[in-house]
Every structure is written in structure tokens, then in C-alpha cells.
Short mmCIF file of C-alpha atoms in Angstrom, two decimals:
data_model
loop_
_atom_site.label_atom_id
_atom_site.label_comp_id
_atom_site.label_asym_id
_atom_site.label_seq_id
_atom_site.Cartn_x
_atom_site.Cartn_y
_atom_site.Cartn_z
CA UNK A 594 -11.47 52.37 -59.19
CA UNK A 595 -13.91 50.74 -58.08
CA UNK A 596 -12.39 47.67 -58.43
CA UNK A 597 -9.62 49.25 -55.77
CA UNK A 598 -12.36 51.51 -53.68
CA UNK A 599 -14.59 48.00 -53.02
CA UNK A 600 -10.23 46.38 -52.44
CA UNK A 601 -9.63 48.21 -50.35
CA UNK A 602 -13.13 47.90 -47.85
CA UNK A 603 -12.25 44.28 -47.36
CA UNK A 604 -9.08 44.10 -47.45
CA UNK A 605 -10.17 47.43 -43.79
CA UNK A 606 -13.50 44.72 -43.00
CA UNK A 607 -10.71 41.90 -42.44
CA UNK A 608 -7.98 43.34 -40.89
CA UNK A 609 -10.82 45.06 -37.87
CA UNK A 610 -11.89 41.50 -37.03
CA UNK A 611 -8.34 40.47 -36.79
CA UNK A 612 -7.88 42.92 -34.81
CA UNK A 613 -11.69 43.12 -31.82
CA UNK A 614 -11.34 41.39 -29.08
CA UNK A 615 -13.24 37.75 -30.17
CA UNK A 616 -10.40 37.89 -32.57
CA UNK A 617 -7.91 38.06 -30.42
CA UNK A 618 -9.03 35.17 -28.61
CA UNK A 619 -9.32 32.63 -30.99
CA UNK A 620 -6.12 33.42 -33.12
CA UNK A 621 -4.25 33.64 -29.28
CA UNK A 622 -6.04 30.66 -27.72
CA UNK A 623 -4.56 27.89 -29.79
CA UNK A 624 -1.13 28.89 -28.40
CA UNK A 625 -2.50 29.48 -23.89
CA UNK A 626 -3.89 26.29 -24.11
CA UNK A 627 -0.80 23.66 -25.80
CA UNK A 628 2.02 26.39 -24.07
CA UNK A 629 1.62 23.94 -20.23
CA UNK A 630 3.92 23.58 -17.49
CA UNK A 631 5.12 20.84 -16.94
CA UNK A 632 4.65 19.21 -13.18
CA UNK A 633 6.89 18.12 -10.82
CA UNK A 634 8.32 14.10 -10.70
CA UNK A 635 6.93 13.69 -7.77
CA UNK A 636 6.21 14.81 -4.30
CA UNK A 637 9.00 12.72 -2.17
CA UNK A 638 11.31 14.37 -0.28
CA UNK A 639 14.92 13.58 0.50
CA UNK A 640 16.54 13.99 2.69
CA UNK A 641 20.46 13.69 3.04
CA UNK A 642 21.54 13.93 6.63
CA UNK A 643 24.77 11.57 7.67
CA UNK A 644 22.16 8.85 10.01
CA UNK A 645 19.58 8.48 6.98
CA UNK A 646 19.36 4.71 6.58
CA UNK A 647 22.18 4.30 8.19
CA UNK A 648 24.21 0.66 8.05
CA UNK A 649 23.28 -1.25 11.52
CA UNK A 650 25.89 -3.52 12.75
CA UNK A 651 24.99 -7.82 13.78
CA UNK A 652 24.24 -9.40 16.58
CA UNK A 653 23.58 -8.77 20.06
CA UNK A 654 21.54 -5.62 19.26
CA UNK A 655 18.51 -4.38 21.09
CA UNK A 656 16.49 -3.97 18.73
CA UNK A 657 13.34 -2.05 21.03
CA UNK A 658 12.42 -1.47 23.69
CA UNK A 659 11.71 -3.00 26.71
CA UNK A 660 8.77 -2.23 28.74
CA UNK A 661 8.92 -5.89 30.92
CA UNK A 662 9.98 -5.81 34.57
CA UNK A 663 14.36 -6.86 34.05
CA UNK A 664 13.76 -7.63 38.47
CA UNK A 665 10.57 -10.27 37.64
CA UNK A 666 11.34 -11.83 34.10
CA UNK A 667 13.20 -13.72 32.57
CA UNK A 668 16.62 -12.48 29.49
CA UNK A 669 16.54 -14.53 26.21
CA UNK A 670 19.60 -14.85 23.27
CA UNK A 671 18.70 -17.11 20.28
CA UNK A 672 20.76 -18.43 17.72
CA UNK A 673 19.80 -19.77 14.47
CA UNK A 674 21.18 -22.06 11.68
CA UNK A 675 20.19 -23.76 9.00
CA UNK A 676 20.76 -27.14 8.96
CA UNK A 677 19.48 -28.69 5.85
CA UNK A 678 17.17 -26.65 3.36
CA UNK A 679 14.18 -26.72 4.66
CA UNK A 680 15.34 -26.46 8.15
CA UNK A 681 16.55 -24.49 11.45
CA UNK A 682 17.99 -25.13 14.27
CA UNK A 683 16.70 -22.36 16.40
CA UNK A 684 18.69 -22.55 20.38
CA UNK A 685 17.01 -20.54 23.75
CA UNK A 686 19.15 -19.36 26.59
CA UNK A 687 17.49 -18.41 29.22
CA UNK A 688 18.73 -15.35 31.71
CA UNK A 689 16.52 -16.70 34.85
CA UNK A 690 16.52 -13.58 37.46
CA UNK A 691 16.43 -15.15 41.23
CA UNK A 692 13.09 -13.39 41.46
CA UNK A 693 11.83 -15.53 39.60
CA UNK A 694 10.66 -19.67 41.73
CA UNK A 695 9.52 -21.21 38.31
CA UNK A 696 9.95 -21.72 34.46
CA UNK A 697 8.54 -23.59 31.77
CA UNK A 698 8.40 -23.57 27.85
CA UNK A 699 5.69 -24.55 25.83
CA UNK A 700 7.34 -26.57 22.85
CA UNK A 701 4.63 -27.89 20.50
CA UNK A 702 5.66 -30.55 17.89
CA UNK A 703 9.02 -29.31 17.13
CA UNK A 704 11.76 -31.72 17.62
CA UNK A 705 13.94 -31.29 21.08
CA UNK A 706 17.74 -32.11 19.86
CA UNK A 707 19.17 -30.84 23.59
CA UNK A 708 18.68 -29.58 26.47
CA UNK A 709 21.02 -27.37 29.89
CA UNK A 710 18.97 -27.05 32.82
CA UNK A 711 15.57 -28.73 31.67
CA UNK A 712 13.79 -31.60 32.36
CA UNK A 713 10.76 -33.06 30.59
CA UNK A 714 7.50 -31.67 32.33
CA UNK A 715 5.06 -32.93 29.67
CA UNK A 716 4.31 -34.18 25.18
CA UNK A 717 5.25 -30.84 24.81
CA UNK A 718 6.82 -28.91 27.65
CA UNK A 719 10.75 -28.21 29.29
CA UNK A 720 10.94 -27.16 33.31
CA UNK A 721 13.18 -25.42 33.95
CA UNK A 722 14.78 -27.45 37.13
CA UNK A 723 17.09 -24.60 38.80
CA UNK A 724 20.09 -25.94 37.96
CA UNK A 725 21.58 -22.96 36.46
CA UNK A 726 20.47 -19.57 36.04
CA UNK A 727 21.18 -19.55 32.62
CA UNK A 728 19.08 -22.69 30.88
CA UNK A 729 19.90 -22.86 26.34
CA UNK A 730 17.03 -25.47 25.27
CA UNK A 731 17.90 -26.23 21.25
CA UNK A 732 14.54 -27.44 18.85
CA UNK A 733 14.82 -27.88 15.23
CA UNK A 734 12.12 -26.67 13.16
CA UNK A 735 10.74 -27.89 10.23
CA UNK A 736 10.01 -24.69 7.02
CA UNK A 737 7.48 -27.34 4.94
CA UNK A 738 5.93 -27.03 8.30
CA UNK A 739 5.32 -23.44 8.28
CA UNK A 740 5.76 -22.79 4.74
CA UNK A 741 3.05 -24.38 3.34
CA UNK A 742 1.08 -20.19 3.48
CA UNK A 743 1.40 -18.13 0.55
CA UNK A 744 3.67 -15.84 3.56
CA UNK A 745 5.75 -18.36 4.05
CA UNK A 746 8.92 -18.68 1.45
CA UNK A 747 12.33 -20.97 1.95
CA UNK A 748 15.23 -20.64 -1.49
CA UNK A 749 18.86 -21.68 -1.94
CA UNK A 750 19.75 -18.36 -0.87
CA UNK A 751 17.50 -16.59 2.68
CA UNK A 752 14.52 -18.46 4.08
CA UNK A 753 11.30 -15.44 5.75
CA UNK A 754 9.45 -17.20 7.61
CA UNK A 755 6.52 -17.19 10.63
CA UNK A 756 8.23 -18.28 13.90
CA UNK A 757 7.60 -21.20 15.94
CA UNK A 758 5.12 -21.64 18.40
CA UNK A 759 7.34 -21.47 21.36
CA UNK A 760 6.43 -19.80 24.11
CA UNK A 761 7.52 -19.06 27.65
CA UNK A 762 6.08 -19.33 31.07
CA UNK A 763 7.37 -18.10 33.91
CA UNK A 764 6.38 -17.71 38.03
CA UNK A 765 7.33 -15.53 41.04
CA UNK A 766 5.28 -15.03 44.51
CA UNK A 767 3.49 -12.45 43.08
CA UNK A 768 1.83 -13.56 39.60
CA UNK A 769 1.81 -15.64 36.87
CA UNK A 770 2.76 -14.88 33.39
CA UNK A 771 3.29 -15.81 29.73
CA UNK A 772 4.66 -14.81 26.72
CA UNK A 773 4.72 -15.93 22.94
CA UNK A 774 9.19 -16.95 23.11
CA UNK A 775 9.50 -13.85 19.83
CA UNK A 776 7.33 -10.63 21.31
CA UNK A 777 10.90 -9.23 22.55
CA UNK A 778 8.62 -6.66 23.84
CA UNK A 779 8.35 -9.12 26.92
CA UNK A 780 11.18 -9.95 28.10
CA UNK A 781 13.89 -8.54 30.08
CA UNK A 782 16.91 -8.63 27.39
CA UNK A 783 15.81 -9.58 23.81
CA UNK A 784 19.25 -11.19 22.13
CA UNK A 785 19.38 -13.10 18.67
CA UNK A 786 23.53 -14.51 18.45
CA UNK A 787 23.79 -15.33 14.72
CA UNK A 788 24.20 -12.00 12.06
CA UNK A 789 22.26 -13.50 9.78
CA UNK A 790 19.23 -13.69 11.77
CA UNK A 791 16.86 -11.06 11.72
CA UNK A 792 13.91 -12.00 14.45
CA UNK A 793 10.90 -10.18 14.51
CA UNK A 794 6.96 -10.61 16.26
CA UNK A 795 5.87 -13.58 14.86
CA UNK A 796 8.91 -13.74 11.97
CA UNK A 797 11.49 -15.34 11.48
CA UNK A 798 14.06 -13.91 8.59
CA UNK A 799 17.95 -15.79 8.03
CA UNK A 800 20.01 -15.67 4.87
CA UNK A 801 22.99 -12.95 3.92
CA UNK A 802 21.52 -9.46 4.20
CA UNK A 803 22.81 -5.80 4.35
CA UNK A 804 20.85 -4.35 7.05
CA UNK A 805 19.83 -0.43 7.64
CA UNK A 806 17.41 1.61 9.71
CA UNK A 807 14.98 4.59 10.74
CA UNK A 808 13.75 5.66 13.46
CA UNK A 809 10.47 8.69 13.13
CA UNK A 810 8.39 9.06 15.56
CA UNK A 811 7.64 6.05 18.07
CA UNK A 812 8.59 3.25 14.69
CA UNK A 813 12.19 1.39 14.53
CA UNK A 814 11.58 1.34 10.62
CA UNK A 815 13.82 -2.12 9.68
CA UNK A 816 14.79 -2.35 6.06
CA UNK A 817 16.59 -6.51 4.85
CA UNK A 818 18.28 -6.36 1.41
CA UNK A 819 19.66 -10.31 1.15
CA UNK A 820 23.00 -10.25 -0.32
CA UNK A 821 22.41 -9.03 -4.15
CA UNK A 822 19.79 -7.70 -4.11
CA UNK A 823 18.75 -4.72 -5.30
CA UNK A 824 16.70 -1.92 -4.44
CA UNK A 825 14.08 -0.26 -6.77
CA UNK A 826 13.42 2.96 -5.14
CA UNK A 827 16.10 4.83 -2.96
CA UNK A 828 16.83 3.58 0.06
CA UNK A 829 15.90 7.54 1.49
CA UNK A 830 13.06 6.96 -0.84
CA UNK A 831 12.46 4.18 1.05
CA UNK A 832 12.42 4.99 4.40
CA UNK A 833 11.10 8.68 3.49
CA UNK A 834 7.59 6.99 2.46
CA UNK A 835 7.31 4.60 5.25
CA UNK A 836 8.16 7.47 8.04
CA UNK A 837 5.73 9.50 5.72
CA UNK A 838 2.48 6.54 5.70
CA UNK A 839 3.67 6.35 9.11
CA UNK A 840 2.12 9.93 10.93
CA UNK A 841 -0.39 9.68 7.62
CA UNK A 842 -2.48 7.09 8.57
CA UNK A 843 -4.18 7.63 12.13
CA UNK A 844 -5.30 4.96 12.10
CA UNK A 845 -3.38 2.95 15.95
CA UNK A 846 -2.21 0.14 15.83
CA UNK A 847 1.24 1.94 15.35
CA UNK A 848 4.59 -0.88 15.92
CA UNK A 849 7.30 -0.15 17.37
CA UNK A 850 9.21 -1.74 14.73
CA UNK A 851 8.46 -2.87 11.33
CA UNK A 852 10.89 -4.99 9.24
CA UNK A 853 10.60 -5.02 5.90
CA UNK A 854 12.85 -7.71 3.87
CA UNK A 855 13.28 -6.36 0.57
CA UNK A 856 13.88 -10.02 -1.98
CA UNK A 857 14.99 -9.82 -5.87
CA UNK A 858 12.08 -11.51 -6.96
CA UNK A 859 8.66 -13.45 -6.31
CA UNK A 860 10.06 -17.77 -5.37
CA UNK A 861 8.34 -20.16 -6.68
CA UNK A 862 7.21 -21.45 -3.29
CA UNK A 863 4.63 -18.71 -2.62
CA UNK A 864 0.98 -18.51 -4.12
CA UNK A 865 -1.23 -16.33 -6.41
CA UNK A 866 1.95 -14.72 -7.24
CA UNK A 867 1.89 -12.15 -4.67
CA UNK A 868 4.45 -9.09 -4.77
CA UNK A 869 4.52 -8.95 -1.02
CA UNK A 870 3.07 -10.51 2.42
CA UNK A 871 2.42 -9.41 5.71
CA UNK A 872 3.11 -11.46 9.78
CA UNK A 873 2.80 -9.54 12.56
CA UNK A 874 4.98 -6.17 11.95
CA UNK A 875 6.96 -7.27 9.43
CA UNK A 876 6.34 -7.96 5.82
CA UNK A 877 8.58 -8.96 2.25
CA UNK A 878 7.79 -6.38 -1.16
CA UNK A 879 9.20 -7.52 -3.72
CA UNK A 880 13.09 -5.05 -4.71
CA UNK A 881 12.39 -3.92 -7.86
CA UNK A 882 8.57 -2.81 -6.76
CA UNK A 883 7.65 1.46 -7.31
CA UNK A 884 6.30 4.18 -4.94
CA UNK A 885 4.20 5.56 -7.15
CA UNK A 886 2.26 3.58 -9.06
CA UNK A 887 -1.18 3.24 -6.69
CA UNK A 888 -0.46 -0.16 -5.87
CA UNK A 889 2.83 0.41 -3.58
CA UNK A 890 3.57 -2.96 -3.11
CA UNK A 891 5.50 -1.92 0.22
CA UNK A 892 2.89 0.68 1.66
CA UNK A 893 0.42 -1.78 1.13
CA UNK A 894 2.35 -4.23 3.23
CA UNK A 895 2.83 -1.85 5.39
CA UNK A 896 -0.77 -1.08 6.27
CA UNK A 897 -1.50 -4.94 6.77
CA UNK A 898 1.55 -3.73 10.12
CA UNK A 899 -1.64 -1.74 10.97
CA UNK A 900 -3.96 -3.42 10.86
CA UNK A 901 -5.28 -5.31 14.96
CA UNK A 902 -8.46 -7.21 13.54
CA UNK A 903 -6.76 -10.89 13.87
CA UNK A 904 -9.36 -12.40 14.46
CA UNK A 905 -12.89 -11.83 12.41
CA UNK A 906 -15.80 -12.96 10.62
CA UNK A 907 -15.66 -14.79 7.91
CA UNK A 908 -18.50 -12.39 6.53
CA UNK A 909 -14.93 -9.51 7.32
CA UNK A 910 -12.49 -11.58 5.36
CA UNK A 911 -12.40 -8.95 2.28
CA UNK A 912 -11.66 -5.91 4.81
CA UNK A 913 -8.00 -7.12 5.28
CA UNK A 914 -6.45 -6.62 2.12
CA UNK A 915 -9.18 -4.03 0.91
CA UNK A 916 -8.22 -1.53 3.48
CA UNK A 917 -4.18 -2.17 2.68
CA UNK A 918 -5.05 -2.18 -0.70
CA UNK A 919 -7.48 1.31 -1.02
CA UNK A 920 -4.78 3.02 1.62
CA UNK A 921 -1.90 2.25 0.12
CA UNK A 922 -3.99 4.28 -3.06
CA UNK A 923 -5.20 6.78 -0.76
CA UNK A 924 -1.53 7.30 0.75
CA UNK A 925 0.62 6.52 -2.79
CA UNK A 926 -1.94 10.16 -4.05
CA UNK A 927 -1.80 11.47 0.16
CA UNK A 928 2.10 11.79 -0.11
CA UNK A 929 2.13 13.28 -3.43
CA UNK A 930 3.21 10.43 -5.35
CA UNK A 931 0.89 10.45 -7.47
CA UNK A 932 -1.64 13.61 -9.29
CA UNK A 933 -5.04 13.38 -8.67
CA UNK A 934 -5.58 11.81 -11.88
CA UNK A 935 -4.05 8.73 -11.38
CA UNK A 936 -5.82 7.84 -8.31
CA UNK A 937 -9.30 9.14 -9.49
CA UNK A 938 -8.88 7.50 -12.78
CA UNK A 939 -7.66 4.23 -10.96
CA UNK A 940 -10.34 4.27 -8.42
CA UNK A 941 -12.55 4.68 -11.22
CA UNK A 942 -11.59 2.19 -13.09
CA UNK A 943 -12.46 -0.70 -10.56
CA UNK A 944 -16.01 -0.39 -11.52
CA UNK A 945 -15.76 -1.56 -14.68
CA UNK A 946 -14.10 -4.19 -13.67
CA UNK A 947 -15.63 -5.12 -9.91
CA UNK A 948 -17.22 -8.59 -9.99
CA UNK A 949 -20.95 -9.69 -8.98
CA UNK A 950 -19.41 -11.48 -5.95
CA UNK A 951 -20.80 -10.57 -2.47
CA UNK A 952 -17.63 -9.57 0.04
CA UNK A 953 -20.07 -10.81 2.80
CA UNK A 954 -20.15 -14.46 1.06
CA UNK A 955 -16.37 -15.41 -0.29
CA UNK A 956 -17.90 -18.90 -1.54
CA UNK A 957 -19.61 -15.94 -3.86
CA UNK A 958 -15.81 -15.53 -5.07
CA UNK A 959 -15.16 -16.64 -8.04
CA UNK A 960 -11.06 -15.08 -7.63
CA UNK A 961 -8.65 -14.60 -4.72
CA UNK A 962 -8.43 -10.80 -6.06
CA UNK A 963 -12.02 -10.11 -5.29
CA UNK A 964 -11.44 -8.12 -2.09
CA UNK A 965 -8.30 -5.75 -3.65
CA UNK A 966 -11.14 -5.06 -6.25
CA UNK A 967 -14.03 -4.75 -5.74
CA UNK A 968 -13.38 -4.49 -1.47
CA UNK A 969 -11.45 -1.11 -2.42
CA UNK A 970 -13.73 -0.41 -4.78
CA UNK A 971 -16.65 -0.30 -1.73
CA UNK A 972 -14.22 1.05 0.63
CA UNK A 973 -13.48 3.99 -1.03
CA UNK A 974 -17.07 4.89 -2.00
CA UNK A 975 -17.65 4.24 1.24
CA UNK A 976 -15.11 6.92 2.77
CA UNK A 977 -16.23 9.53 0.78
CA UNK A 978 -19.86 8.55 1.57
CA UNK A 979 -18.29 9.48 4.86
CA UNK A 980 -16.82 12.67 4.04
CA UNK A 981 -20.05 13.46 2.58
CA UNK A 982 -22.70 12.81 4.66
CA UNK A 983 -20.21 14.43 7.69
CA UNK A 984 -19.23 17.38 5.93
CA UNK A 985 -15.78 16.39 6.17
CA UNK A 986 -15.03 15.91 9.81
CA UNK A 987 -15.04 12.57 9.84
CA UNK A 988 -13.60 8.94 7.72
CA UNK A 989 -13.34 5.81 7.24
CA UNK A 990 -10.48 6.39 9.46
CA UNK A 991 -12.24 6.72 12.83
CA UNK A 992 -14.15 3.95 11.57
CA UNK A 993 -10.57 2.19 10.66
CA UNK A 994 -8.96 3.55 14.25
CA UNK A 995 -12.90 2.08 16.34
CA UNK A 996 -12.35 -1.69 14.53
CA UNK A 997 -8.39 -1.95 15.37
CA UNK A 998 -9.40 -0.17 19.22
CA UNK A 999 -12.25 -3.07 20.52
CA UNK A 1000 -11.80 -6.35 21.85
CA UNK A 1001 -12.09 -9.87 20.54
CA UNK A 1002 -13.45 -10.58 16.89
CA UNK A 1003 -14.58 -8.25 15.00
CA UNK A 1004 -17.79 -9.35 12.45
CA UNK A 1005 -20.01 -7.40 9.93
CA UNK A 1006 -22.61 -6.12 12.88
CA UNK A 1007 -19.60 -4.75 14.75
CA UNK A 1008 -18.03 -2.80 11.54
CA UNK A 1009 -21.55 -1.87 10.70
CA UNK A 1010 -21.89 0.23 14.09
CA UNK A 1011 -19.18 1.37 13.90
CA UNK A 1012 -19.70 3.10 10.59
CA UNK A 1013 -23.54 4.06 12.35
CA UNK A 1014 -21.14 6.01 15.02
CA UNK A 1015 -18.75 7.84 13.01
CA UNK A 1016 -21.32 8.72 10.16
CA UNK A 1017 -23.58 9.42 12.35
CA UNK A 1018 -26.41 8.61 10.40
CA UNK A 1019 -28.09 5.47 10.50
CA UNK A 1020 -28.96 5.13 6.99
CA UNK A 1021 -25.67 3.41 6.48
CA UNK A 1022 -26.34 0.31 7.87
CA UNK A 1023 -28.59 0.48 4.31
CA UNK A 1024 -25.65 1.15 2.24
CA UNK A 1025 -24.04 -1.14 4.35
CA UNK A 1026 -25.85 -3.23 3.13
CA UNK A 1027 -26.74 -2.81 -0.36
CA UNK A 1028 -23.12 -3.33 -1.64
CA UNK A 1029 -21.31 -5.68 1.32
CA UNK A 1030 -24.04 -8.11 2.25
CA UNK A 1031 -25.75 -7.44 -2.42
CA UNK A 1032 -23.57 -7.94 -5.78
CA UNK A 1033 -24.36 -4.69 -5.64
CA UNK A 1034 -21.20 -1.88 -7.03
CA UNK A 1035 -21.71 1.70 -5.38
CA UNK A 1036 -20.46 4.46 -7.85
CA UNK A 1037 -16.98 6.47 -6.77
CA UNK A 1038 -17.97 9.58 -6.59
CA UNK A 1039 -15.38 11.31 -4.70
CA UNK A 1040 -16.05 13.79 -1.94
CA UNK A 1041 -12.76 16.40 -2.11
CA UNK A 1042 -13.54 20.69 -0.59
CA UNK A 1043 -11.19 22.21 -2.50
CA UNK A 1044 -13.89 21.84 -5.49
CA UNK A 1045 -10.78 20.95 -8.14
CA UNK A 1046 -9.46 19.87 -11.39
CA UNK A 1047 -7.49 16.97 -11.84
CA UNK A 1048 -4.44 18.02 -13.23
CA UNK A 1049 -2.90 17.15 -16.42
CA UNK A 1050 -1.30 13.98 -16.83
CA UNK A 1051 2.45 14.56 -17.80
CA UNK A 1052 4.69 12.98 -20.67
CA UNK A 1053 5.87 10.76 -18.82
CA UNK A 1054 2.74 9.26 -16.65
CA UNK A 1055 1.31 8.93 -20.44
CA UNK A 1056 3.85 6.55 -21.18
CA UNK A 1057 2.92 4.17 -18.17
CA UNK A 1058 0.11 4.26 -19.48
CA UNK A 1059 1.41 2.28 -23.02
CA UNK A 1060 0.47 -1.38 -22.89
CA UNK A 1061 3.53 -4.25 -23.18
CA UNK A 1062 1.94 -7.04 -23.86
CA UNK A 1063 1.12 -8.34 -27.52
CA UNK A 1064 -2.30 -8.73 -26.93
CA UNK A 1065 -3.04 -5.61 -25.04
CA UNK A 1066 -0.62 -3.79 -27.53
CA UNK A 1067 -2.60 -5.16 -30.32
CA UNK A 1068 -6.06 -4.09 -29.33
CA UNK A 1069 -4.47 -0.20 -28.53
CA UNK A 1070 -3.02 -0.26 -32.30
CA UNK A 1071 -6.29 -0.88 -33.41
CA UNK A 1072 -8.35 1.69 -31.27
CA UNK A 1073 -5.64 3.65 -32.47
CA UNK A 1074 -6.00 3.65 -36.09
CA UNK A 1075 -9.64 3.48 -34.94
CA UNK A 1076 -10.35 6.22 -33.76
CA UNK A 1077 -8.04 8.16 -36.42
CA UNK A 1078 -10.07 7.07 -38.65
CA UNK A 1079 -12.85 9.33 -37.12
CA UNK A 1080 -10.74 12.56 -36.25
CA UNK A 1081 -9.58 12.66 -39.64
CA UNK A 1082 -13.26 12.49 -40.94
CA UNK A 1083 -13.95 14.79 -38.45
CA UNK A 1084 -11.15 17.56 -39.11
CA UNK A 1085 -12.48 16.97 -42.74
CA UNK A 1086 -15.56 18.17 -42.12
CA UNK A 1087 -14.90 20.55 -40.50
CA UNK A 1088 -12.66 21.86 -42.61
CA UNK A 1089 -14.76 21.87 -45.07
CA UNK A 1090 -17.31 23.48 -42.77
CA UNK A 1091 -14.88 26.63 -41.95
CA UNK A 1092 -13.59 25.94 -45.88
CA UNK A 1093 -18.15 27.09 -46.51
CA UNK A 1094 -17.68 29.93 -44.15
CA UNK A 1095 -15.57 31.42 -44.60
CA UNK A 1096 -16.32 32.03 -48.50
CA UNK A 1097 -20.27 32.80 -47.11
CA UNK A 1098 -17.45 35.88 -44.64
CA UNK A 1099 -16.20 37.17 -48.00
CA UNK A 1100 -18.73 36.94 -50.83
CA UNK A 1101 -20.00 39.68 -47.64
CA UNK A 1102 -17.36 41.48 -47.22
CA UNK A 1103 -17.13 41.67 -51.34
CA UNK A 1104 -20.95 42.26 -51.46
CA UNK A 1105 -21.28 45.03 -48.88
CA UNK A 1106 -17.80 47.02 -49.93
CA UNK A 1107 -19.44 46.83 -53.15
CA UNK A 1108 -22.59 48.74 -52.13
CA UNK A 1109 -20.37 51.03 -49.80
CA UNK A 1110 -17.06 52.05 -53.73
CA UNK A 1111 -21.53 52.23 -55.44
CA UNK A 1112 -20.60 50.04 -57.71
CA UNK A 1113 -23.51 48.02 -56.43
CA UNK A 1114 -26.57 49.74 -55.93
#
């Protein structure tokens, strides 16, 4: 009888423990912690209105609003023809209004193929002779002289090259004006008479292509897709992202027109294996490049179109690529293309790979990616520093905007002045000296007024971290094997400990049951 009473008391005590709040928490904690809701794939929106991203046609299309006074400004029509693998023939026809008394064209060292209504008036000039109101000149453009930089591309099917440096000088009774030939807004009218040609402010594209357009706010986005090229992101999503970036990036320097050229791959003529490059208000990018990562080449190149500090000292060369790289990551996060964890992981991981090179001294750079890696990290840390010191009222965008508005050359001193003014803290000069003018590397501690926790990674995000190279796969495999062995060892130890604990509990319960049943005194 005593034995049965003892067993009954043991079972009753175990049931009491399991039914207590402590026991319930232990039993249901695994379920609650494991039943997570998957995050939304991305925060982008898709526009379905019929006019979004519509294809546009052909030659002669007025691409941007004109700001020039038509009564005192000539009009321009340009035709481009590819006459050889590395040669373009550029034909320019002016429409000269009666108020213009004189007009000449500075052609540099470009060979002249023919003229009508122009005479030679110097080694590098053609002067209008007044015999016709529509004088014409034809020039030969050797692409090999202008595509040696990373920005120029020439292959069998297309050309993306810096535009030749040609200037128009004209005078009226009241004024004398000079404008680059490819600055479309400086002329009364501007027509491109070649179906295969796209003209940007400082760039020429020539080749068979499809063209799509989206106007957002004050910017006309034009997407050029060469024949046979397949986009990675959809046109709608790409246009949405660029339009959202145009609004979100509050640094000034907006363009009335931005031209994006999607290339199927990176031709061999480019240097450094780059995924894109920008000249003026036009850029090319790999067509298959993703939008949903912190290294979005589309956003990186778009940020370049918003930079207005073409003249800069050697000590500020790093800022061009560093600011484009940082804000590409920042925009990816702010537009919902990546989550908090991906964004912070990317920036914090840069400290591990950051070099000991000095940003302000390019001669110390062992690799050309120093501005992309260390430079972007320094700007991320600087942005957080400014936000922290101003309680979130100001950021690096305010500095960027001041630099865009400033006249003259961007120098390290003007950069420091802008940072100190925005942060209202003279101590920021010492901060910049430490991390820009020395080899020190800052820690990145993001400013977040909401103090939120990072969101959990999705399965597709985790899958994206799996290495694809043989070396990376081998290292990862070894690491996983070691981690598994360590985990099993820890679990084994925990199991033995739990077994001892359970046995001790039951022994204690047995002793208590025996005392209560009268078997133990």
C-alpha cells in the first residue's frame, strides 16, 4: 500500500510542476520562438498604369525643356553615323536666328570631313560665313582617343563614349555666349536625327536599341536597352526605384534628364572589371544587376549623376566613389530593397576588410577599391556621428548638399568646414583628421531613434550567403563541420547535465513521497 501511495504522490507532484507558470513557459517557449512569420520579399511597389515605362520613338524628339531664349539662340540638329569600328561621323546643322550676328565652332583636334556655310578661321575653329541660315559641318570622331578611360565602351554592336569636346560661340547685339555642343538645354531647339543615337550632356550612345521613358517630379528618366539585352529587374521596378531614389536623396544636384544604358555584360574594353560607369547625366550598368542588395550598381551610378563637385583636390578624390557606394547601400535600405540586418551587416563587415590606407593620400592606396570599402565605411560612421551629435536633426545629406552648392574646387578644408557647420561641433575636425588623414578605421554604430531590433533574415536571404566559388565552398564546409562538432559536444554535455538533474529531481520526489507515505521517517 505504501508503495502505491508513494507512486501516486510522485505523479501528483510532477503534474503540479508541469502545470505551473514556470513549467508552461518552458514547454511553450520552443513553439513560440520557432513560429516566426516570414518577412515580405521587398518593399518595392509595382506601377500598373498604362503610361509607366512606355516605349518612346525615334529621331527628332525634344528630350528636355529648353531654357535658352529662342530669339537669340541657335537651334541644333545632330546626326551620327558609325563609319568604322572605332570611328563616328558627326554631322551638325545649326539654325541661326536673325538676331545672331556671328557664330563659330571650336572643334579642337577633330578632323573636318566637310562644311557648308563655314570657313576655317583658325587651327581649331570654323566660322559661319553668313551665306545660309542653316550652316552644316561634318567631323570625324576617333573613338580610340576618348574611350581609354573606364567609362568608354566600344564593341561590335554599340558605342557608349564621352562626347567630343565641341563648343559653340555666338554673339548678338547684346551679348556673347558659349555653350558645349551637347549641352541640350543651352539651345533653342535640339534634335537628334539618328534613330540609333542617344545624346546626353556629355555622352554619346550609338547602336540599335529600344528606349523607355518615365518622368518623375523634375526628372525625365530614359532607359536604353540595346538589342538582344535582357534586364535583370523589370522595367517597372527599375523605374520605380530610380524615381524613389530621386525623391529620397535630398542632396540637390537633380538633373532634368537621366539616361541609363543597360549592357548585357562588361565588355573587355572597360577597366577594373567595373559593373557600371557614369559620365555627366548618363550611365551604363550591367543589365542583369540586382536591385535587392547593398551593392546596387543602378543606385551607385545614379548617385554619381547627383554629384556636382567635378573639380576636387587630390585629398578628396576618395569622396566621389565613397559617397556613391555609401548612398547606394543607404538607399537600398531606406527604399525597402534590403532589411536592417543586411544593411548593418554590410557596413559593419567593411571594418574587417578595411585597409590601413589613408583616404586623403591616394599614393598610399594599395588597391583601387579603397574608396569603395574604407571610404564608404568612414562616411557611414560620419553620417551616424552627425546624427548622434545633432539628435537626428542633421545628417551627411546636409553636408553633401552644401558641397554640391559650393563654387570652386572641393578641398579637404571645405569638406571639414561643411561637416563642422552641419554638426555645429568644432570637435568634428579632429574626428575627420583621425579617420580621413590617418590610417585609423572607425567603428560603425548606426544611429536609430527608434532603437528597434534587426528583423530576422528570410530563407532566401540566408541562401544568398552561400558561397559559389570552390575556395569559399571549401572554407565554409570546413567551418560548418567544426561548428557542428562543437555544437554536438555542447549538446552532449547539456544532455548529460539534464539527465543528472532529472534523476536528482526524481530522487528528491521519491524521498518526499516516502516521507509523506510514512515509509521513511
